[in-house]
Tab-separated table of C-alpha atoms and ligand atoms in Angstrom:
chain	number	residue	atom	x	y	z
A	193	UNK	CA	-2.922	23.691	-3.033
A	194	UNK	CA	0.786	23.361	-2.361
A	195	UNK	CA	1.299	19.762	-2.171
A	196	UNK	CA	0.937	16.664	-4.947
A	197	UNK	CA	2.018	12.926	-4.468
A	198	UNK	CA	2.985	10.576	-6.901
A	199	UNK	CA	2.981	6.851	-6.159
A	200	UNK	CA	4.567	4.751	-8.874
A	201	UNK	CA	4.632	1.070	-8.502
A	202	UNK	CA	8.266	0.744	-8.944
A	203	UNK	CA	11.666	2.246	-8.913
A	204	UNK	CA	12.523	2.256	-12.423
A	205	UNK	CA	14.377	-0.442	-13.614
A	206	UNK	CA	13.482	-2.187	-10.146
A	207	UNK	CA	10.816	-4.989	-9.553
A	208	UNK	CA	7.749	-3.771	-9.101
A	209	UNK	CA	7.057	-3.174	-4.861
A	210	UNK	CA	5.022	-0.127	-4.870
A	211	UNK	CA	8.138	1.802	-3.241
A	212	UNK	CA	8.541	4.551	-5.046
A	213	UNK	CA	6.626	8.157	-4.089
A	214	UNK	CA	7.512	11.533	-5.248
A	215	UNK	CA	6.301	14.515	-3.390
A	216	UNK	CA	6.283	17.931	-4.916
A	217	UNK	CA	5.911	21.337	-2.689
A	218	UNK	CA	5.861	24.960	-3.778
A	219	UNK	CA	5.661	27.392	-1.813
A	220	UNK	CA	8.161	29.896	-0.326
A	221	UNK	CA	11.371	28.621	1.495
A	222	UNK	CA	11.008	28.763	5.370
A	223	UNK	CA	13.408	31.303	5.767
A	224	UNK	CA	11.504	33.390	3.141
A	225	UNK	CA	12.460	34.506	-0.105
A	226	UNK	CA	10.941	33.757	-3.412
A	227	UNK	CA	8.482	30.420	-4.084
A	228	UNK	CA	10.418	27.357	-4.805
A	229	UNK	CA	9.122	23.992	-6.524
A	230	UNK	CA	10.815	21.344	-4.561
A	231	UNK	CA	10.424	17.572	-5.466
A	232	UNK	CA	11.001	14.817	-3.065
A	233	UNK	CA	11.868	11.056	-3.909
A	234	UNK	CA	11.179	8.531	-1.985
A	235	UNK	CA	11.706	5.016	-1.004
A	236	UNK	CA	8.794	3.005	0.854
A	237	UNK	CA	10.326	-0.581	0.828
A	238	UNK	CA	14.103	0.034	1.438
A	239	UNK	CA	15.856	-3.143	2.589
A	240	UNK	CA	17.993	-2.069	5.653
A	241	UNK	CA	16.390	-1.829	9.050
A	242	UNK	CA	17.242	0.433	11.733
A	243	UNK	CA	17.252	-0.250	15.328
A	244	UNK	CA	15.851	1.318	19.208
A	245	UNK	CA	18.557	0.786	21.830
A	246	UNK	CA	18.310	1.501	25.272
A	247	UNK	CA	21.525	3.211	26.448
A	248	UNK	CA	20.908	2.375	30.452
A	249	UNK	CA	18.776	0.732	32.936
A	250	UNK	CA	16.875	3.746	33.865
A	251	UNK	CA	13.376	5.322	32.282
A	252	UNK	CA	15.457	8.479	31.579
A	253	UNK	CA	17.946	7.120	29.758
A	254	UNK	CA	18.307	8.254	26.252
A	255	UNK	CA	17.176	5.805	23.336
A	256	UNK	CA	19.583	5.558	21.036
A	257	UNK	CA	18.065	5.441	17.863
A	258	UNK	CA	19.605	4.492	14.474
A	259	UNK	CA	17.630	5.021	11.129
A	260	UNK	CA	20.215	2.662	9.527
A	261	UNK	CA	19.751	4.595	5.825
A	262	UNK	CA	21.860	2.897	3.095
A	263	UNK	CA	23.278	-0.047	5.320
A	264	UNK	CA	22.229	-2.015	2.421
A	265	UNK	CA	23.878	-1.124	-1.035
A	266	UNK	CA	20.767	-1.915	-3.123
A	267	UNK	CA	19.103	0.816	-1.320
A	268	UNK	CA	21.458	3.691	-2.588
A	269	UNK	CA	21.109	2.475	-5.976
A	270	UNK	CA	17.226	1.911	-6.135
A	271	UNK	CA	17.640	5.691	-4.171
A	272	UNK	CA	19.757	6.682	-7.213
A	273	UNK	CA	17.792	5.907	-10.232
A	274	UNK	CA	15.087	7.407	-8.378
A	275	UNK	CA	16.312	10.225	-8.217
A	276	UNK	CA	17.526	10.356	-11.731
A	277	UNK	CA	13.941	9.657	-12.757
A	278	UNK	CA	12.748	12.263	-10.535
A	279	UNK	CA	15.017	14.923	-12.271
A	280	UNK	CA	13.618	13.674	-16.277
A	281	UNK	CA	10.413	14.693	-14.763
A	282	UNK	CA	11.509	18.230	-13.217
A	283	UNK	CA	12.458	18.557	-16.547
A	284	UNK	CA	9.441	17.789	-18.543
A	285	UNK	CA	8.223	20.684	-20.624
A	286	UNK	CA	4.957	20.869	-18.167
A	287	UNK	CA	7.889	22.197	-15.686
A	288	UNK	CA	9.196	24.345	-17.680
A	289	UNK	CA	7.460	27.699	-18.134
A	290	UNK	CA	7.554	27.834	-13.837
A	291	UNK	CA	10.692	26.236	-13.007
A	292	UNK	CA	14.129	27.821	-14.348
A	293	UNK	CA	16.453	25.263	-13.234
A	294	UNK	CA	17.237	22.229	-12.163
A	295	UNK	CA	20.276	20.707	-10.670
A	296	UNK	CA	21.304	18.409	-12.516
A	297	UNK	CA	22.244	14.242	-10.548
A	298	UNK	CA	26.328	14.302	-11.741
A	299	UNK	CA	27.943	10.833	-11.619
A	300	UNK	CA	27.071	8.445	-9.182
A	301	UNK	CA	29.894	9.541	-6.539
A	302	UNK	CA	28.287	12.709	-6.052
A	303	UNK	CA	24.752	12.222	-6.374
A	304	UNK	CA	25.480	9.389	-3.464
A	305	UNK	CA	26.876	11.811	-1.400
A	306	UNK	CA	23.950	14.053	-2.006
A	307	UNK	CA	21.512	11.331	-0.929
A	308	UNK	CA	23.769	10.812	1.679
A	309	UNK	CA	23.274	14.178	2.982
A	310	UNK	CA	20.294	14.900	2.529
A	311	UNK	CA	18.291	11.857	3.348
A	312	UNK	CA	15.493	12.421	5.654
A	313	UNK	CA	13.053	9.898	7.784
A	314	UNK	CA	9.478	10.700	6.506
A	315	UNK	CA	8.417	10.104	10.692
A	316	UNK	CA	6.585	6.777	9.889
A	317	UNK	CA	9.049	4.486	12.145
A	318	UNK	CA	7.187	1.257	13.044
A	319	UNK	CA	8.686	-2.114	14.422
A	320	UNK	CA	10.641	-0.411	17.914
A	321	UNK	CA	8.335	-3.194	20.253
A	322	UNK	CA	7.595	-5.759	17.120
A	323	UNK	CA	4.423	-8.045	17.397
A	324	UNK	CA	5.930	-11.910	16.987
A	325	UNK	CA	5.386	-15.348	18.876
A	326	UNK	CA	6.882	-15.520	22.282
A	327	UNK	CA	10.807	-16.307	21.760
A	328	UNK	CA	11.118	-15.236	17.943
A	329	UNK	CA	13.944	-12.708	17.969
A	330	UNK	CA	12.992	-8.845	18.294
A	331	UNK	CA	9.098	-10.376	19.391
A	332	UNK	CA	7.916	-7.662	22.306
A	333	UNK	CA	4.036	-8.340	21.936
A	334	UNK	CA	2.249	-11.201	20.767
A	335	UNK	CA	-1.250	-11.315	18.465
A	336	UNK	CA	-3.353	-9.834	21.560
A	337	UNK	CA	-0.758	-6.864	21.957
A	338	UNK	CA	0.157	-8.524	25.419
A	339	UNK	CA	3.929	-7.600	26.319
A	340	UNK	CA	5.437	-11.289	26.729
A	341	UNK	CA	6.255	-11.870	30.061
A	342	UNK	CA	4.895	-8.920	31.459
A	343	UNK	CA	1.215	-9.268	33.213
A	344	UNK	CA	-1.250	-6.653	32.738
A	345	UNK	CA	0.703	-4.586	29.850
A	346	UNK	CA	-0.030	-4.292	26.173
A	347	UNK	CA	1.171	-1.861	24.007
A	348	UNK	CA	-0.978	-0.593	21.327
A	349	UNK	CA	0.375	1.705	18.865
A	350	UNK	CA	2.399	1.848	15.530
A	351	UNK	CA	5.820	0.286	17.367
A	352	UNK	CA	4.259	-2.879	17.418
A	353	UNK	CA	4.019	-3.398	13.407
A	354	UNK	CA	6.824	-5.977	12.409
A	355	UNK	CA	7.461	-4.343	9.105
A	356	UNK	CA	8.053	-0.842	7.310
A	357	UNK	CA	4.835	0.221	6.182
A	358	UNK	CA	4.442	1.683	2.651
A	359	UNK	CA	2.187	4.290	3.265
A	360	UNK	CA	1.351	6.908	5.343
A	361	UNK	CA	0.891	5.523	8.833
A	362	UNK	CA	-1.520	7.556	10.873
A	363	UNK	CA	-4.201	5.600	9.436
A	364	UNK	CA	-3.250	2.307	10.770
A	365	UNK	CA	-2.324	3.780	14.312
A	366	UNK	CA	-6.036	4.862	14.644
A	367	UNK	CA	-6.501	1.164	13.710
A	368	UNK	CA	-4.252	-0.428	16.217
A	369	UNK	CA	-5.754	1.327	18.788
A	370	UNK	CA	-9.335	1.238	18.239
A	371	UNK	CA	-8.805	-2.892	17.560
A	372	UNK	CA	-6.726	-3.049	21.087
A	373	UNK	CA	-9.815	-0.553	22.766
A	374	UNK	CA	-12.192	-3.457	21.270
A	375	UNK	CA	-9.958	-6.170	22.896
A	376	UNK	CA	-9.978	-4.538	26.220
A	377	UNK	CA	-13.582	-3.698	25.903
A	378	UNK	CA	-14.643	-7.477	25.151
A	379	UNK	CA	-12.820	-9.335	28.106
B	851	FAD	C1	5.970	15.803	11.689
B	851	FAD	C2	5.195	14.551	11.347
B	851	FAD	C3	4.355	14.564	10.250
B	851	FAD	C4	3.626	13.426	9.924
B	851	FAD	N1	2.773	13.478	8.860
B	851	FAD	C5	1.987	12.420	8.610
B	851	FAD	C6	1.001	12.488	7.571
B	851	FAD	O1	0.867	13.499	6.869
B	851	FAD	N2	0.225	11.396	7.342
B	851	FAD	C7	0.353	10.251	8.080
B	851	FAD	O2	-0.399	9.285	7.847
B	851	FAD	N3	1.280	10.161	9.063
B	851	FAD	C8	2.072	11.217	9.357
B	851	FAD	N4	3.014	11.129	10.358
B	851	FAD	C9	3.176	9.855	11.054
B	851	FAD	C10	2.105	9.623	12.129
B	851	FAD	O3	1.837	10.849	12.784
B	851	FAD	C11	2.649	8.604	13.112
B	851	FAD	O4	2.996	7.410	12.407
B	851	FAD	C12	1.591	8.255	14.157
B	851	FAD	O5	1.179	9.391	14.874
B	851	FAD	C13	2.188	7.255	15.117
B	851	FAD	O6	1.221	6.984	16.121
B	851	FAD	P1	1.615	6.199	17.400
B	851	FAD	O7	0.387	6.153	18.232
B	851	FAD	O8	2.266	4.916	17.019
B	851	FAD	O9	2.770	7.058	18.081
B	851	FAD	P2	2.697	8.540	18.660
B	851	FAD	O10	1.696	9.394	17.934
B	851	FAD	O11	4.129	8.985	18.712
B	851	FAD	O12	2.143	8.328	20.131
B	851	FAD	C14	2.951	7.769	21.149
B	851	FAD	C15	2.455	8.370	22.440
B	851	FAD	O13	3.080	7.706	23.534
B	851	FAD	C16	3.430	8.660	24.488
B	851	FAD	N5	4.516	8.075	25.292
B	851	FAD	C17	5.808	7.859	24.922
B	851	FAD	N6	6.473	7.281	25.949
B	851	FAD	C18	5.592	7.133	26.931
B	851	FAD	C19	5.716	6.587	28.253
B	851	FAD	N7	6.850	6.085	28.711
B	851	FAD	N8	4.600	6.588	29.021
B	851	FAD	C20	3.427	7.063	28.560
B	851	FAD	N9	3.278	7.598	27.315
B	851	FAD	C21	4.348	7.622	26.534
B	851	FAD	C22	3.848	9.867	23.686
B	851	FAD	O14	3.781	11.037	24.475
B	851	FAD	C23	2.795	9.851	22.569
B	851	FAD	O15	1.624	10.547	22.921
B	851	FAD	C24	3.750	12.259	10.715
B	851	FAD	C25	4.603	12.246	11.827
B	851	FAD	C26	5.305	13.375	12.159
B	851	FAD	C27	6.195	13.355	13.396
């Protein structure tokens, strides 16, 4: 009822990578106050990687964790004309008996700093203990899920997939560990 997503199999102007979603909500703000359309864009194949970091030797040391957004340029400007396209659509005369205005981008200096500041993670973070032969840079697990080096541990949930994911990814954590129960189960 309050929720539709659009997947579009590019960015506009962008090779096609099936990276592109726009989510629009209505519904009242949080805080209350009268219903709101809100679109979000976003961007399923972005090209810089983040990174987990232990801060310590001990269990209950912090995690540093850095989402990395925009470390590489093309991903502001595929973010950009996203955007832009998002806003021709907010502004499609379907919109326009329910929505009375829409910000408008402004130049690319200020529309950056928007994305900049506004940029959320959508809480699908794969790759912190990456499945990869034994040796092969950020490789924690191998094909079985076994922790290299480690006897007796696997790790079976969506930290182990080497790559972002451009989907929703609840679906394929069910997966990972039903396929690592089945492993277990068969030995
Ligand atoms: C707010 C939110 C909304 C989301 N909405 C959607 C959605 O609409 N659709 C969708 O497909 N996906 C959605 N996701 C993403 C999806 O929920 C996650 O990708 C998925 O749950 C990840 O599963 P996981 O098993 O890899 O990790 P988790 O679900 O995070 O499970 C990891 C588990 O490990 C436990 N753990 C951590 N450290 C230790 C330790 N040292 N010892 C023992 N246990 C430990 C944790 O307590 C936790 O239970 C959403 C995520 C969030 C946060």
């Amino acid at each position: 009822m309050t929720q539709v997503i659009a997947r579009l199999p590019a960015i506009p102007g962008h090779e096609p990578d099936d990276g592109f979603y726009l989510c629009l909500f209505c519904g009242p703000p949080p805080q209350g106050g009268p219903v709101m359309a809100t679109l979000m864009v976003g961007d399923l194949a972005p090209a810089a990687r983040g990174s987990v970091t232990l801060t310590g030797p001990s269990a209950a040391d912090p995690l540093r964790v850095d989402l990395g957004f925009y470390r590489e340029p093309g991903d502001l400007r595929r973010m950009r004309e996203a955007y832009r396209h998002a806003w021709t659509l907010a502004r499609h005369p379907a919109f326009a008996a329910t929505v009375e205005a829409v910000p408008a981008p402004g130049e690319d200096g200020e529309l950056e700093e928007r994305l900049r500041a506004t940029t959320f993670s959508r809480l699908a973070l794969t790759g912190g203990a990456a499945m990869g032969p034994e040796g092969a840079p950020g490789a924690v697990v191998g094909e079985d899920c076994r922790v290299h080096g480690i006897e007796g541990l696997r790790v079976a949930d969506l930290s182990i997939v080497p790559v972002a994911l451009r989907s929703p990814t609840a679906l394929d954590a069910m997966m990972i560990g039903e396929h690592v129960a089945a492993l277990i189960l068969a030995r």
